[in-house]
Amino acid sequence: MTVQAVRGSIQGHPFNDVLNELHAHTFTGVPGESDPFTLSELEREYIAYALAIYYQCDHCQVYHGRIIDRLREQSGAPLWDWRGEFVRIILFLRTSRFNVSQLEWDGWIDSWRRFAGRLHARQPGLACCVAYAIGIARADEHLMDLSFESLGRLYETDENLIGVIRDIDRLVVFMKAATSKNRTDPIVRRQLSARGIRV
């Protein structure tokens, strides 16, 4: 039996080219092609980092954590335990309305609002943007409604609100694709290698 070596990308170079193009449209923009961003690069990277924790992708956490460190250093941002806060955000957002009683949900909303308000002093709107992203990620209408209400107060013009939602939605779509690829590529490579296929 002859086994052909798979070169480079498991998914194929055209697929990786598309993924790279999506990355550019999501994070840096493509001059003359991308819609303008409403959220800053740091805000988008914060949301990506939160999604990396939510999707449990170590590779993405390291990658986006490094970018956040660089952006924070460049901007002279004040020191705070942002990594620890993101763990707490995701722990908070793992709760779903479907898994708790109405009494518990009402208590959760009250606790979340106090927690989000504390984060708002560090990075305005951050908790609401992350909550909206997690809501999209798991198609959680209750969380999306709660977050949308807050985002609507923060971004008063229709244009800004649409821009923020567009930025968040792109991040969720890209991060899900990238996380799946980063988490499964080593498994696929191991399986192919076990058959003598070098990649």
Short mmCIF file of C-alpha atoms in Angstrom, two decimals:
data_model
loop_
_atom_site.label_atom_id
_atom_site.label_comp_id
_atom_site.label_asym_id
_atom_site.label_seq_id
_atom_site.Cartn_x
_atom_site.Cartn_y
_atom_site.Cartn_z
CA MET A 1 0.00 0.00 0.00
CA THR A 2 1.43 3.38 -1.01
CA VAL A 3 0.73 6.27 1.35
CA GLN A 4 1.06 9.79 0.02
CA ALA A 5 2.35 12.45 2.36
CA VAL A 6 -0.04 15.27 3.12
CA ARG A 7 1.86 18.54 2.70
CA GLY A 8 1.47 21.48 5.06
CA SER A 9 -2.12 22.07 6.02
CA ILE A 10 -4.49 19.24 6.81
CA GLN A 11 -7.44 21.33 5.59
CA GLY A 12 -5.61 22.47 2.48
CA HIS A 13 -3.97 25.78 1.64
CA PRO A 14 -7.09 27.43 0.14
CA PHE A 15 -8.97 26.74 3.39
CA ASN A 16 -6.14 28.20 5.47
CA ASP A 17 -6.05 31.22 3.16
CA VAL A 18 -9.74 31.80 3.84
CA LEU A 19 -9.18 31.39 7.60
CA ASN A 20 -6.32 33.92 7.42
CA GLU A 21 -8.58 36.31 5.50
CA LEU A 22 -11.27 35.92 8.16
CA HIS A 23 -8.66 36.62 10.84
CA ALA A 24 -7.73 39.85 9.10
CA HIS A 25 -11.36 40.95 8.74
CA THR A 26 -11.94 40.14 12.42
CA PHE A 27 -8.87 41.69 14.03
CA THR A 28 -6.81 44.01 11.85
CA GLY A 29 -9.06 44.87 8.93
CA VAL A 30 -8.33 44.64 5.24
CA PRO A 31 -7.85 48.10 3.69
CA GLY A 32 -10.60 48.91 1.22
CA GLU A 33 -12.49 45.69 2.00
CA SER A 34 -13.37 45.44 5.71
CA ASP A 35 -16.20 47.28 7.39
CA PRO A 36 -14.82 49.78 9.91
CA PHE A 37 -14.46 48.50 13.47
CA THR A 38 -16.44 50.06 16.28
CA LEU A 39 -14.65 48.26 19.11
CA SER A 40 -10.95 48.98 19.58
CA GLU A 41 -8.35 46.33 18.80
CA LEU A 42 -7.78 45.83 22.53
CA GLU A 43 -11.51 45.36 23.15
CA ARG A 44 -11.74 42.82 20.32
CA GLU A 45 -8.71 40.95 21.68
CA TYR A 46 -10.24 40.91 25.17
CA ILE A 47 -13.39 39.31 23.75
CA ALA A 48 -11.29 36.81 21.77
CA TYR A 49 -9.42 35.90 24.96
CA ALA A 50 -12.71 35.40 26.82
CA LEU A 51 -13.96 33.15 24.02
CA ALA A 52 -10.71 31.19 24.15
CA ILE A 53 -11.37 30.49 27.83
CA TYR A 54 -15.00 29.65 27.12
CA TYR A 55 -14.04 27.27 24.28
CA GLN A 56 -11.19 25.88 26.44
CA CYS A 57 -8.48 26.42 23.82
CA ASP A 58 -5.05 26.83 25.45
CA HIS A 59 -3.41 27.79 22.12
CA CYS A 60 -5.88 30.66 21.60
CA GLN A 61 -5.51 31.83 25.21
CA VAL A 62 -1.73 32.07 24.83
CA TYR A 63 -1.94 33.76 21.41
CA HIS A 64 -4.54 36.39 22.34
CA GLY A 65 -3.04 36.87 25.82
CA ARG A 66 0.28 37.87 24.24
CA ILE A 67 -1.44 40.36 21.93
CA ILE A 68 -3.35 41.86 24.86
CA ASP A 69 -0.12 42.23 26.83
CA ARG A 70 1.50 43.98 23.85
CA LEU A 71 -1.47 46.32 23.27
CA ARG A 72 -1.75 47.14 26.96
CA GLU A 73 1.97 47.94 27.14
CA GLN A 74 1.81 50.10 24.00
CA SER A 75 -1.12 52.09 25.38
CA GLY A 76 0.30 52.41 28.90
CA ALA A 77 -2.83 50.79 30.37
CA PRO A 78 -2.94 50.65 34.17
CA LEU A 79 -2.07 47.36 35.83
CA TRP A 80 -4.88 45.04 36.90
CA ASP A 81 -5.37 41.30 37.05
CA TRP A 82 -7.22 41.12 33.74
CA ARG A 83 -6.50 37.39 33.28
CA GLY A 84 -8.04 36.58 36.66
CA GLU A 85 -11.04 38.77 35.89
CA PHE A 86 -11.63 36.94 32.62
CA VAL A 87 -11.70 33.60 34.40
CA ARG A 88 -14.34 35.06 36.75
CA ILE A 89 -16.33 36.47 33.80
CA ILE A 90 -16.48 33.08 32.11
CA LEU A 91 -17.34 31.29 35.36
CA PHE A 92 -20.23 33.74 35.76
CA LEU A 93 -21.37 33.26 32.17
CA ARG A 94 -21.41 29.46 32.30
CA THR A 95 -24.75 29.81 34.11
CA SER A 96 -27.69 29.44 31.78
CA ARG A 97 -31.29 30.48 32.49
CA PHE A 98 -32.35 26.98 31.46
CA ASN A 99 -30.34 25.40 34.30
CA VAL A 100 -31.68 27.48 37.21
CA SER A 101 -35.00 28.49 38.75
CA GLN A 102 -36.51 31.95 38.27
CA LEU A 103 -35.44 32.87 41.81
CA GLU A 104 -31.86 31.80 41.08
CA TRP A 105 -31.87 33.61 37.73
CA ASP A 106 -33.06 36.85 39.34
CA GLY A 107 -30.27 36.51 41.90
CA TRP A 108 -27.76 35.76 39.15
CA ILE A 109 -28.80 38.89 37.21
CA ASP A 110 -28.37 41.05 40.32
CA SER A 111 -24.92 39.56 41.02
CA TRP A 112 -23.88 39.85 37.37
CA ARG A 113 -24.86 43.52 37.20
CA ARG A 114 -22.78 44.32 40.28
CA PHE A 115 -19.82 42.35 38.90
CA ALA A 116 -20.13 43.93 35.42
CA GLY A 117 -20.37 47.39 36.98
CA ARG A 118 -17.08 46.83 38.79
CA LEU A 119 -15.41 45.78 35.53
CA HIS A 120 -16.94 48.75 33.73
CA ALA A 121 -14.67 51.01 35.79
CA ARG A 122 -11.63 49.17 34.36
CA GLN A 123 -12.81 48.74 30.77
CA PRO A 124 -16.17 50.30 29.90
CA GLY A 125 -18.62 47.87 28.31
CA LEU A 126 -16.25 44.91 28.51
CA ALA A 127 -18.44 42.57 30.56
CA CYS A 128 -21.51 43.29 28.41
CA CYS A 129 -19.60 42.65 25.18
CA VAL A 130 -18.22 39.37 26.51
CA ALA A 131 -21.66 38.33 27.76
CA TYR A 132 -23.17 39.08 24.33
CA ALA A 133 -20.39 37.04 22.67
CA ILE A 134 -21.02 34.07 24.97
CA GLY A 135 -24.74 34.43 24.33
CA ILE A 136 -24.12 34.17 20.59
CA ALA A 137 -21.68 31.28 21.09
CA ARG A 138 -24.29 29.13 22.78
CA ALA A 139 -27.40 30.67 21.17
CA ASP A 140 -28.60 31.79 24.62
CA GLU A 141 -31.44 34.21 23.94
CA HIS A 142 -31.81 35.18 27.63
CA LEU A 143 -28.15 36.17 27.93
CA MET A 144 -28.24 37.95 24.58
CA ASP A 145 -31.34 39.94 25.60
CA LEU A 146 -29.79 40.92 28.94
CA SER A 147 -26.54 41.98 27.27
CA PHE A 148 -28.24 43.75 24.38
CA GLU A 149 -30.13 45.93 26.83
CA SER A 150 -26.84 47.06 28.38
CA LEU A 151 -25.12 47.48 25.02
CA GLY A 152 -28.04 49.63 23.84
CA ARG A 153 -27.43 52.02 26.75
CA LEU A 154 -23.67 52.12 26.14
CA TYR A 155 -23.82 52.59 22.38
CA GLU A 156 -26.70 55.01 21.90
CA THR A 157 -26.61 55.50 18.15
CA ASP A 158 -27.95 52.77 15.88
CA GLU A 159 -24.76 52.90 13.81
CA ASN A 160 -22.52 52.29 16.85
CA LEU A 161 -24.75 49.54 18.22
CA ILE A 162 -24.80 47.73 14.87
CA GLY A 163 -21.02 48.12 14.61
CA VAL A 164 -20.43 46.64 18.07
CA ILE A 165 -22.72 43.69 17.38
CA ARG A 166 -21.02 43.12 14.01
CA ASP A 167 -17.58 43.17 15.67
CA ILE A 168 -18.71 40.72 18.37
CA ASP A 169 -20.50 38.39 15.96
CA ARG A 170 -17.40 38.15 13.74
CA LEU A 171 -15.26 37.33 16.74
CA VAL A 172 -17.55 34.49 17.81
CA VAL A 173 -17.65 32.98 14.32
CA PHE A 174 -13.90 33.27 13.81
CA MET A 175 -12.95 32.06 17.29
CA LYS A 176 -15.17 29.00 17.03
CA ALA A 177 -13.56 28.04 13.72
CA ALA A 178 -10.01 28.77 14.92
CA THR A 179 -10.53 27.00 18.24
CA SER A 180 -11.90 23.89 16.56
CA LYS A 181 -8.93 23.84 14.19
CA ASN A 182 -6.36 24.45 16.96
CA ARG A 183 -7.87 21.78 19.21
CA THR A 184 -8.34 19.08 16.60
CA ASP A 185 -5.29 19.49 14.31
CA PRO A 186 -2.97 17.66 16.76
CA ILE A 187 -5.45 14.78 16.99
CA VAL A 188 -5.78 14.50 13.21
CA ARG A 189 -1.98 14.67 12.82
CA ARG A 190 -1.54 11.90 15.42
CA GLN A 191 -4.10 9.72 13.64
CA LEU A 192 -2.47 10.24 10.25
CA SER A 193 0.99 9.65 11.71
CA ALA A 194 -0.21 6.33 13.18
CA ARG A 195 -0.99 5.24 9.60
CA GLY A 196 2.46 6.31 8.42
CA ILE A 197 1.24 9.52 6.80
CA ARG A 198 3.69 12.34 7.41
CA VAL A 199 2.22 15.82 7.77
#
